[in-house]
Coordinates of C-alpha atoms and ligand atoms in Angstrom, one line a residue:
X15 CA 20.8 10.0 2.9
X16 CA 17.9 10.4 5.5
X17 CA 17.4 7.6 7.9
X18 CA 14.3 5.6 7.0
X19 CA 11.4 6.1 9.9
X20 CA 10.0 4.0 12.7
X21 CA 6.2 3.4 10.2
X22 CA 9.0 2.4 7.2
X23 CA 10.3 -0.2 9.8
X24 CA 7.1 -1.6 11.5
X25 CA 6.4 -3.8 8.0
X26 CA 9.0 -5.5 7.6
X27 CA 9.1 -5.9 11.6
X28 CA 6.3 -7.4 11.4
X29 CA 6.9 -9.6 8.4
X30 CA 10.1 -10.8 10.0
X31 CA 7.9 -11.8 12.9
X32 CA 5.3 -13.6 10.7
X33 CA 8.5 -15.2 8.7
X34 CA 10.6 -16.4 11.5
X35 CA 7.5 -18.2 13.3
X36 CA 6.4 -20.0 9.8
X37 CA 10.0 -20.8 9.0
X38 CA 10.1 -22.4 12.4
X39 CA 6.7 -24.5 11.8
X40 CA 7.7 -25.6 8.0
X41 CA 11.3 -26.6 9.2
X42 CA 9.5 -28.7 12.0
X43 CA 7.5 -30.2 10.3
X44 CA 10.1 -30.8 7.7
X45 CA 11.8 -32.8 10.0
X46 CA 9.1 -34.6 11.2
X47 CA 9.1 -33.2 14.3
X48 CA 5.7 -31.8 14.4
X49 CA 2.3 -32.9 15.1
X50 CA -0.6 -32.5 13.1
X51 CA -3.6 -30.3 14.0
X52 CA -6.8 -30.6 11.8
X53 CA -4.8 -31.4 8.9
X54 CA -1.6 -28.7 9.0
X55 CA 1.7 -28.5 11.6
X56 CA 0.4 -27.3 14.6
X57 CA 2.0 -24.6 16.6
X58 CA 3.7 -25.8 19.7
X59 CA 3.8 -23.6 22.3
X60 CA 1.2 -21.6 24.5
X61 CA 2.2 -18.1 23.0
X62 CA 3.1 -16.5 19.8
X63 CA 5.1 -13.3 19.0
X64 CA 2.3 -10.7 17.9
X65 CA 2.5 -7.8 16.3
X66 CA -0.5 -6.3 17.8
X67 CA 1.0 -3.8 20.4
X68 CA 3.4 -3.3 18.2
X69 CA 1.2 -1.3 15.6
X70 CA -0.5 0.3 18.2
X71 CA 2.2 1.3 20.3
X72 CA 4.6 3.0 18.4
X73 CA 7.4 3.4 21.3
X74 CA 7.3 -0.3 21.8
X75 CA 7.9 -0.9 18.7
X76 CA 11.2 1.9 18.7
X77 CA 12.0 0.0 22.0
X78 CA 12.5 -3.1 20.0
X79 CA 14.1 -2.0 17.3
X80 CA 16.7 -0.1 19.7
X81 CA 17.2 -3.7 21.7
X82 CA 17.4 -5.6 18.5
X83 CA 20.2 -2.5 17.2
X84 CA 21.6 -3.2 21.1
X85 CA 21.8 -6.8 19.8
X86 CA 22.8 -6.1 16.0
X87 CA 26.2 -4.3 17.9
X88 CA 26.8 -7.2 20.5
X89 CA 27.1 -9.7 17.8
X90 CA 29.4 -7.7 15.8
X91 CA 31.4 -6.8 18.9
X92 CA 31.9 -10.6 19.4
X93 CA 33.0 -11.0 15.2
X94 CA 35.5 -8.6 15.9
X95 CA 37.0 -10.0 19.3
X96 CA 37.4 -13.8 17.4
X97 CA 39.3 -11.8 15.1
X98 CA 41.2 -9.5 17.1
X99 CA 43.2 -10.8 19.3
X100 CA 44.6 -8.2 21.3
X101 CA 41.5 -6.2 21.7
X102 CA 39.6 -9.2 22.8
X103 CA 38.8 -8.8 26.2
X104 CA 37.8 -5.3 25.5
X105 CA 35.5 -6.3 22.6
X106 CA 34.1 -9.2 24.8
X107 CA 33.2 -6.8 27.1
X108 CA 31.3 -4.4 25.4
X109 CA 29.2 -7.4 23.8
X110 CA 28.0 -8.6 27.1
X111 CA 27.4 -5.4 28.6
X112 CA 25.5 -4.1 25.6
X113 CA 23.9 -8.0 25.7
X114 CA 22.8 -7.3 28.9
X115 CA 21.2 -3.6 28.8
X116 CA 19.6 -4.3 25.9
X117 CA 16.1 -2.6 26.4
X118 CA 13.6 -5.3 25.6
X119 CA 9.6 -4.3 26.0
X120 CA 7.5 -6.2 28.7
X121 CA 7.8 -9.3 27.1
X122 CA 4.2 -9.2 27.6
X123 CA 3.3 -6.8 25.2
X124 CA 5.1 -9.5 22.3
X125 CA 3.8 -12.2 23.0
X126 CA 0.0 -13.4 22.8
X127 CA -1.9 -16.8 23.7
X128 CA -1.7 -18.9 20.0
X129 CA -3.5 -22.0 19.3
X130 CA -2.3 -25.2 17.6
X131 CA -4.1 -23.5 14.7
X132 CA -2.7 -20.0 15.1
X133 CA -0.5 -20.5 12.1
X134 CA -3.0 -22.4 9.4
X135 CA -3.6 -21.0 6.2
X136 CA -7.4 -21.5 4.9
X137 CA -7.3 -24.1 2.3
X138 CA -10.6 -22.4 1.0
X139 CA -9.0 -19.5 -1.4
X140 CA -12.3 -17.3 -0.5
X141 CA -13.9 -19.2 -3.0
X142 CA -17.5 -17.9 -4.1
X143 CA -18.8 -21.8 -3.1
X144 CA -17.0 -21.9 0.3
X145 CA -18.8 -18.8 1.0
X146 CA -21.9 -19.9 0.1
X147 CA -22.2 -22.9 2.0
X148 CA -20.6 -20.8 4.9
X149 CA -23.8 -19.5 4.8
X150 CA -25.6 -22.2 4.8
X151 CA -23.9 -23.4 7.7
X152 CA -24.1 -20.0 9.6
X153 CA -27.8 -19.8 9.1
X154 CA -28.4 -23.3 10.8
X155 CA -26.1 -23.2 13.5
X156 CA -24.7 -20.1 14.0
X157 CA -27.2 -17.3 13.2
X158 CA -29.6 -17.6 16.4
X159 CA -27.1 -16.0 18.7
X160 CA -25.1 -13.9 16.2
X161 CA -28.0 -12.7 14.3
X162 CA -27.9 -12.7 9.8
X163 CA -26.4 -9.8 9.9
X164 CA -23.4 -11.2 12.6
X165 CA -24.5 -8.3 14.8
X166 CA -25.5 -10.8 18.1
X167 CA -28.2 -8.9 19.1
X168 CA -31.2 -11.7 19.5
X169 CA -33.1 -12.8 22.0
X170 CA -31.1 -16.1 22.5
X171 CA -28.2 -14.3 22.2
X172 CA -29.4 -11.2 24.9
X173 CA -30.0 -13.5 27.5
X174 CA -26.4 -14.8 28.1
X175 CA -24.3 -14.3 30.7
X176 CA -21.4 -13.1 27.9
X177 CA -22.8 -11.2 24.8
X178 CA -21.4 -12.3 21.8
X179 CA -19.2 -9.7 20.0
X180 CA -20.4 -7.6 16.6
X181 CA -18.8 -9.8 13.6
X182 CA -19.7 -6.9 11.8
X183 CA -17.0 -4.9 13.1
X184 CA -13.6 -5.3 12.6
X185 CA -12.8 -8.5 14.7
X186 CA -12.8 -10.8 12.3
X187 CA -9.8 -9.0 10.2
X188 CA -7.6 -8.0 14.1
X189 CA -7.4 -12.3 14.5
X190 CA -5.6 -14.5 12.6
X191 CA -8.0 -17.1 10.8
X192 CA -6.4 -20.2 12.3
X193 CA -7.3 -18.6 16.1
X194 CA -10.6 -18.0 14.4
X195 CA -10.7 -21.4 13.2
X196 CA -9.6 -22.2 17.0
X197 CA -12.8 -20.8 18.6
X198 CA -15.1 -22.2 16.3
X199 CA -14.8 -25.8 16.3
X200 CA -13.5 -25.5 20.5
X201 CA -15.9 -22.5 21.8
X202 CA -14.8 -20.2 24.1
X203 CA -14.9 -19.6 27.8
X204 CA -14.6 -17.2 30.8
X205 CA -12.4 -16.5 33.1
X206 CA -14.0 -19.1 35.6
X207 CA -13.8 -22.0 32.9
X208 CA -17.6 -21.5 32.3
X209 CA -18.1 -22.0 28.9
X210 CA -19.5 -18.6 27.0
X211 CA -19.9 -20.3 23.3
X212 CA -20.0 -24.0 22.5
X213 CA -17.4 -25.6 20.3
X214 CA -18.8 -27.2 17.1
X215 CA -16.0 -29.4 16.2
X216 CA -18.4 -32.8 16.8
X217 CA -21.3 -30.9 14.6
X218 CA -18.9 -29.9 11.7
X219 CA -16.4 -30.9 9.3
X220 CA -13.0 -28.7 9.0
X221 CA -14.3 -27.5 5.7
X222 CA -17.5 -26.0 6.9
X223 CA -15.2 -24.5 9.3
X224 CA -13.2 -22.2 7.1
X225 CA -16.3 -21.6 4.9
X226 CA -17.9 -20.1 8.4
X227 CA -14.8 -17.9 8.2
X228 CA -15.1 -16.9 4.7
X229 CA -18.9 -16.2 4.8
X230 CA -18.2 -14.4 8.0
X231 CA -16.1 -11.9 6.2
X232 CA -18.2 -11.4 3.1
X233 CA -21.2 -11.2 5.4
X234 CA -19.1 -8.6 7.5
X235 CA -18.5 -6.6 4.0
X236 CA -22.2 -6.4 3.1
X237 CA -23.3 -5.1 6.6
X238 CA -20.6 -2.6 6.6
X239 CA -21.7 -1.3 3.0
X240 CA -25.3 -1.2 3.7
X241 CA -25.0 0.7 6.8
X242 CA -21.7 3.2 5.6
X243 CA -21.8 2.7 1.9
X244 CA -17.6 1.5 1.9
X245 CA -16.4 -1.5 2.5
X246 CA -14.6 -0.8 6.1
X247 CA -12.4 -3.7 6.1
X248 CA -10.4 -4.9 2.6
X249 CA -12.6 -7.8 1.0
X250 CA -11.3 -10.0 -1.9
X251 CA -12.7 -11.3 -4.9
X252 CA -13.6 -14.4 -4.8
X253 CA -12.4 -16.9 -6.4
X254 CA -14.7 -17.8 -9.4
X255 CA -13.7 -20.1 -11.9
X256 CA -14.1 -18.3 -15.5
X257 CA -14.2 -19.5 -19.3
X258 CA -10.5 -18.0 -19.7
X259 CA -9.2 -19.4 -16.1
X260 CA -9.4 -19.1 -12.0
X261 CA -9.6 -15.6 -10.4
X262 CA -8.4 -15.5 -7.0
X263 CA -6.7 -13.3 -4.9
X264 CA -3.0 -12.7 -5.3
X265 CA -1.0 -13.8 -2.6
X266 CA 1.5 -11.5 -1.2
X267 CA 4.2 -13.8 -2.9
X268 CA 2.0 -12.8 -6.4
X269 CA 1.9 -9.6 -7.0
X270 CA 1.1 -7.8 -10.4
X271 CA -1.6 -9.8 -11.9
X272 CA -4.4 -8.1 -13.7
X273 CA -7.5 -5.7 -12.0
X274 CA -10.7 -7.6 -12.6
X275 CA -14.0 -5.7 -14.2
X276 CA -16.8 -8.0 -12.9
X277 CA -19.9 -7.3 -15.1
X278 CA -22.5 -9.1 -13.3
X279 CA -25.1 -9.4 -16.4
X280 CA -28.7 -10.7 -17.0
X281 CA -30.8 -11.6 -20.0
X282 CA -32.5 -8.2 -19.4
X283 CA -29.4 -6.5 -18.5
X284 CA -26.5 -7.5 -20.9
X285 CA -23.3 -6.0 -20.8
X286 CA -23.6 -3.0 -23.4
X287 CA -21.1 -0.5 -23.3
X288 CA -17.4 -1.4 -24.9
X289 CA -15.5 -4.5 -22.8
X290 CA -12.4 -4.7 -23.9
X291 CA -10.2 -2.4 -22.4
X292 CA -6.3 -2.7 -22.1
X293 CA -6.0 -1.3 -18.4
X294 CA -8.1 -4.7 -17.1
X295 CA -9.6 -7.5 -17.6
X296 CA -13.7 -8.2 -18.1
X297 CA -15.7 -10.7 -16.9
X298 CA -18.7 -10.7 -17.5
X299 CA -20.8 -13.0 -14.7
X300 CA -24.2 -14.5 -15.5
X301 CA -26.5 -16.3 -12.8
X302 CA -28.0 -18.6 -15.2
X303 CA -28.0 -18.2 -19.0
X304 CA -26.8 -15.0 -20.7
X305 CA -24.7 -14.9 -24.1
X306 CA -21.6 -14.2 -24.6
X307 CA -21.8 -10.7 -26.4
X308 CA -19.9 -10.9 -29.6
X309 CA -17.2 -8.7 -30.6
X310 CA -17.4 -6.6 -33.9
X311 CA -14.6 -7.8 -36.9
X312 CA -11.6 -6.1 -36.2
X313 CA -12.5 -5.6 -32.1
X314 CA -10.3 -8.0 -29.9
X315 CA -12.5 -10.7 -28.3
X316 CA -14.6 -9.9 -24.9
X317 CA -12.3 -11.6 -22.3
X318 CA -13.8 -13.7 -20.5
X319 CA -17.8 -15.4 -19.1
X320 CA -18.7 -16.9 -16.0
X321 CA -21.8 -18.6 -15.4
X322 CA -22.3 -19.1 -11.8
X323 CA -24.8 -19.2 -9.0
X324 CA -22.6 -19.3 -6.2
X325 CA -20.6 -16.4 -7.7
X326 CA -23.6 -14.2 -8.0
X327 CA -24.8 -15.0 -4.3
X328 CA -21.5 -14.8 -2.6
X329 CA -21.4 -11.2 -4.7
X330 CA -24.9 -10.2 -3.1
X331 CA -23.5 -11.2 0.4
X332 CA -20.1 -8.9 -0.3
X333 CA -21.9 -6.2 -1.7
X334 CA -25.4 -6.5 0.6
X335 CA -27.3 -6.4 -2.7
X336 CA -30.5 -8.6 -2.9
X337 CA -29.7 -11.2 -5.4
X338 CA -32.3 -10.3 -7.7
X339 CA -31.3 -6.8 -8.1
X340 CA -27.5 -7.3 -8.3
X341 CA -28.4 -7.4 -12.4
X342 CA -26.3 -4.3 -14.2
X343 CA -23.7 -3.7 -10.7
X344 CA -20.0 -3.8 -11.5
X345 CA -17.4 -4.1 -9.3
X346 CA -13.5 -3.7 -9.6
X347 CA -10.6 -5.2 -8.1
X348 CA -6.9 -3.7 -8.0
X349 CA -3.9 -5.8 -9.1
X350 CA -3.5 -7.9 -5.8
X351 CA -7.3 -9.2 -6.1
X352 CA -9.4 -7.0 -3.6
X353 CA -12.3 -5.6 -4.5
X354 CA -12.0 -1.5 -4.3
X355 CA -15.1 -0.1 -6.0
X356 CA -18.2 -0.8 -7.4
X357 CA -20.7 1.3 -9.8
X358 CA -24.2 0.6 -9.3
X359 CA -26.9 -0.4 -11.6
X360 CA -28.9 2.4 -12.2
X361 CA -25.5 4.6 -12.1
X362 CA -25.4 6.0 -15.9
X363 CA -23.5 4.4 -18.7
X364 CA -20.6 2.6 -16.9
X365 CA -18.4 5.5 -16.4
X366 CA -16.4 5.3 -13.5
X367 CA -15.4 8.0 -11.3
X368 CA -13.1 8.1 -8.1
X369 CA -15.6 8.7 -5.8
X370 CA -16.7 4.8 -7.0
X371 CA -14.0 3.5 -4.4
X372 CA -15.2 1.4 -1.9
X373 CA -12.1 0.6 0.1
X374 CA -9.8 3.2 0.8
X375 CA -7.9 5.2 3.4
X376 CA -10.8 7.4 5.5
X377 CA -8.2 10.6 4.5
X378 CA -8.5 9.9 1.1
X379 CA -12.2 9.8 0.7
X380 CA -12.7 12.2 -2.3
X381 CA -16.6 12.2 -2.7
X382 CA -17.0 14.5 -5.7
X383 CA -14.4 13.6 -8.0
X384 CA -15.3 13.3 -11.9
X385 CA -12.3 12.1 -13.5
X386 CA -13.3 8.6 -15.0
X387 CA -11.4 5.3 -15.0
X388 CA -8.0 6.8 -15.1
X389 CA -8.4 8.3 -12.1
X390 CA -10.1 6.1 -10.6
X391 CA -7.1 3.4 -11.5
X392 CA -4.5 5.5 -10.4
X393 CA -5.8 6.4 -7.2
X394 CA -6.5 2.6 -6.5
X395 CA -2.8 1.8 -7.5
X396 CA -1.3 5.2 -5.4
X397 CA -2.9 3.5 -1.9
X398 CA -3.1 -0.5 -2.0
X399 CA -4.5 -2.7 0.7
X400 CA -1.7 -2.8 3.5
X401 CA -3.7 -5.6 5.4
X402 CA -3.0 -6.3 8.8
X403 CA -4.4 -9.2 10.5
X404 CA -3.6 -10.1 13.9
X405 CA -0.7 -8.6 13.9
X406 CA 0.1 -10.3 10.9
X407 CA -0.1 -8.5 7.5
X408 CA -1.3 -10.4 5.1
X409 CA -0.8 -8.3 2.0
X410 CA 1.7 -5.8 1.2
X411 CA 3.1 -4.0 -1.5
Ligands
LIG507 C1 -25.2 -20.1 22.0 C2 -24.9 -18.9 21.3 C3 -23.8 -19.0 20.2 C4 -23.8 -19.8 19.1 C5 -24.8 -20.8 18.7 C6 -22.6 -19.4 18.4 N1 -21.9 -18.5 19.1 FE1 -20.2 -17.6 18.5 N2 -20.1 -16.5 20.2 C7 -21.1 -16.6 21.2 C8 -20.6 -15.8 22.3 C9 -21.4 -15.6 23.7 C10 -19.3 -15.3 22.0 C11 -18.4 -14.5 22.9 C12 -17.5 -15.5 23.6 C13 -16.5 -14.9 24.6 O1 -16.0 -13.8 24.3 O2 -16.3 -15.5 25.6 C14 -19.1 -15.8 20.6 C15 -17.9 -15.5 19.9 C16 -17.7 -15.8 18.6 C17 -16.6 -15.3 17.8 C18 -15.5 -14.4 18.2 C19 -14.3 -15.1 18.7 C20 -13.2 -14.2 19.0 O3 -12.1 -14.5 18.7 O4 -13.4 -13.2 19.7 C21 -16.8 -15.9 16.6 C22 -15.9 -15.7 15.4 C23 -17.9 -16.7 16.6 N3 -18.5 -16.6 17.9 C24 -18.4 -17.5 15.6 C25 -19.5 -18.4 15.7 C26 -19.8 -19.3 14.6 C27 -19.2 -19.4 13.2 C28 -20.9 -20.0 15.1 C29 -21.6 -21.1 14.4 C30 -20.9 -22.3 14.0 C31 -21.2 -19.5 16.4 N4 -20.3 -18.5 16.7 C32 -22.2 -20.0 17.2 C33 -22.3 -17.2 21.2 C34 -22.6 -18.2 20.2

């Protein structure tokens, strides 16, 4: 039996951090105990445990694990001297000494600033409306120091004191929403109090706020396709209410639901080639009217039809296609809802490839491959999203 290695043990590490703090906040709150911060139990204290450091630094994270064994060892030393009577002292002993030179990390390095928000959960479900009037709001309050493109490079925005960071980049997946949630309705400010962003809580409503969030993050997703062709951060579907039910994201508590063909159609582009297919299910997504394609006798029905306006726009924003040429793109998500690839509309007959993936480990990248949707499907099952966020992973398989 081989011993399982520090990467198998940062995970669940990290889970167990994530866990223990919302266990904490539910059983407060439970009992009443808690008060309420824009609608949800708001964290109490100053700080949080964060996983950050920990996936970055991998000996702080074997320090832990050796003071939590240090700990494991103490405990059990003190089960054994309640039972043992004669060994006792002994047994007492060794629990307080191993106790004592437990080697914790800096508690520094574990712990980070949180926000009576830190632990909120977005009520939004990355629905395709949220993120549309995300941009809506963006674009009116938001966009003259951050730029459309979230890149904060305008005029406004080059003449303060504190430049406003690329929401293009990764930031927007290293914090955890409700800290994002935090900064946008408080602002933020510098080390001498002075403030560098102003707070929009008076302006907006809690719901805009989480759709600035959402949009952020699709808006993030096109910008990082149109300038590197992938998606550099994981990006989910969103949720899109359908003729046969709601797609949304699975949860991590969710796994195993179905990978989603989105067929985003036209009346001058229907959806030609075969649909059914038994390794996922079809949507087909109009922007206005577009019939249902029928099925031949004997074929099993095409599975599904949206018809929605937000869907299509919020799919332009993801994919940093203009809206009128989005027509005849599909895209594809794996079994816990994130979108992984996407085959563009002048790109043949539908068949897919692996080289189609979008979102994907940079070692895997495999730019020639030729194997169709088989291959395709099984390397998008061999490497799902492990996503962190703030230390926090948010999906895991
Ligand atoms: C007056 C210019 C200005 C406006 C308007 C503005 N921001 Fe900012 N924003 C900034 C600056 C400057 C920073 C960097 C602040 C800092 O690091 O102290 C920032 C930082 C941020 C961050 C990063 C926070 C973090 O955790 O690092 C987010 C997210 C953000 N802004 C979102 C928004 C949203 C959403 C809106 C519209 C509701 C908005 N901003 C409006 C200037 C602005």
């Amino acid at each position: 039996m081989s011993l399982l290695s520090l990467s198998d043990w940062i995970n669940p590490l990290l889970i167990a951090f994530q866990d223990l703090q919302e266990g904490f906040l539910h059983a407060l709150a439970a009992l009443r105990l808690a008060q309420t911060s824009h609608g949800q139990p708001a964290w109490p204290f100053a700080q949080r445990l964060s996983g950050e450091v920990l996936l970055i630094d991998r000996s702080v994270a074997r320090q832990l694990l050796e003071a939590l064994g240090f700990v494991a060892i103490a405990l059990l030393s003190l089960a054994v001297a309640a039972l043992w009577r004669r060994g006792r002292i002994v047994m007492l002993l060794i629990a307080v000494v191993l106790a004592f030179f437990a080697p914790w990390p800096d508690r520094g390095l574990l712990l980070a600033p949180a926000e009576p928000t830190s632990f909120h959960v977005s009520p939004s479900g990355f629905s395709a409306a949220a993120i549309v009037h995300g941009k809506r709001v963006y674009d009116q309050r938001c966009a003259s120091c951050h730029a459309a493109d979230g890149k904060g490079d305008t005029p406004l925005a080059l003449s303060l004191p504190v430049s406003p960071p690329n929401l293009a980049s990764g930031l927007l997946w290293r914090r955890a929403d409700g800290e994002l949630f935090w900064k946008i309705a408080y602002g933020a400010r510098d080390r001498l109090g002075a403030t560098t962003m102003p707070g929009f809580t008076r302006q907006l409503t809690d719901s805009d706020v989480w759709a600035l969030i959402d949009f952020m993050k699709a808006n993030a997703a096109g910008t990082s396709i149109r300038e590197i062709g992938s998606w550099d951060q994981p990006v989910a579907l969103p949720a899109v209410a359908t003729d046969c039910g709601d797609v949304s994201r699975r949860t991590v508590g969710q796994r195993h639901g179905q990978r989603v063909r989105i067929i985003l159609a036209s009346a001058q582009q229907p959806a030609s080639f075969p649909l059914d297919d038994p390794r996922l299910r079809s949507i087909i997504l109009a922007n206005g009217a577009v019939n249902k394609p029928t099925s031949q006798p004997g074929e099993p029905a095409i599975d599904c039809m949206a018809n929605s306006r937000d869907a299509w726009q919020a799919l332009s924003i993801i994919t940093g296609i203009d809206s009128d040429k989005l027509a005849g793109t599909q895209l594809l998500s794996d079994r816990d809802g994130w979108l992984r690839a996407r085959k563009a509309a002048n790109d043949g007959n539908g068949n897919w490839s692996e080289s189609d993936i979008l979102c994907r480990a940079p070692a895997a990248m495999k730019k020639d491959a030729r194997g169709g949707l088989d291959e395709l499907i099984a390397a998008m099952d061999a490497e799902p999203v492990r996503f962190v966020k703030g230390g926090f992973i948010h999906a895991v398989r």
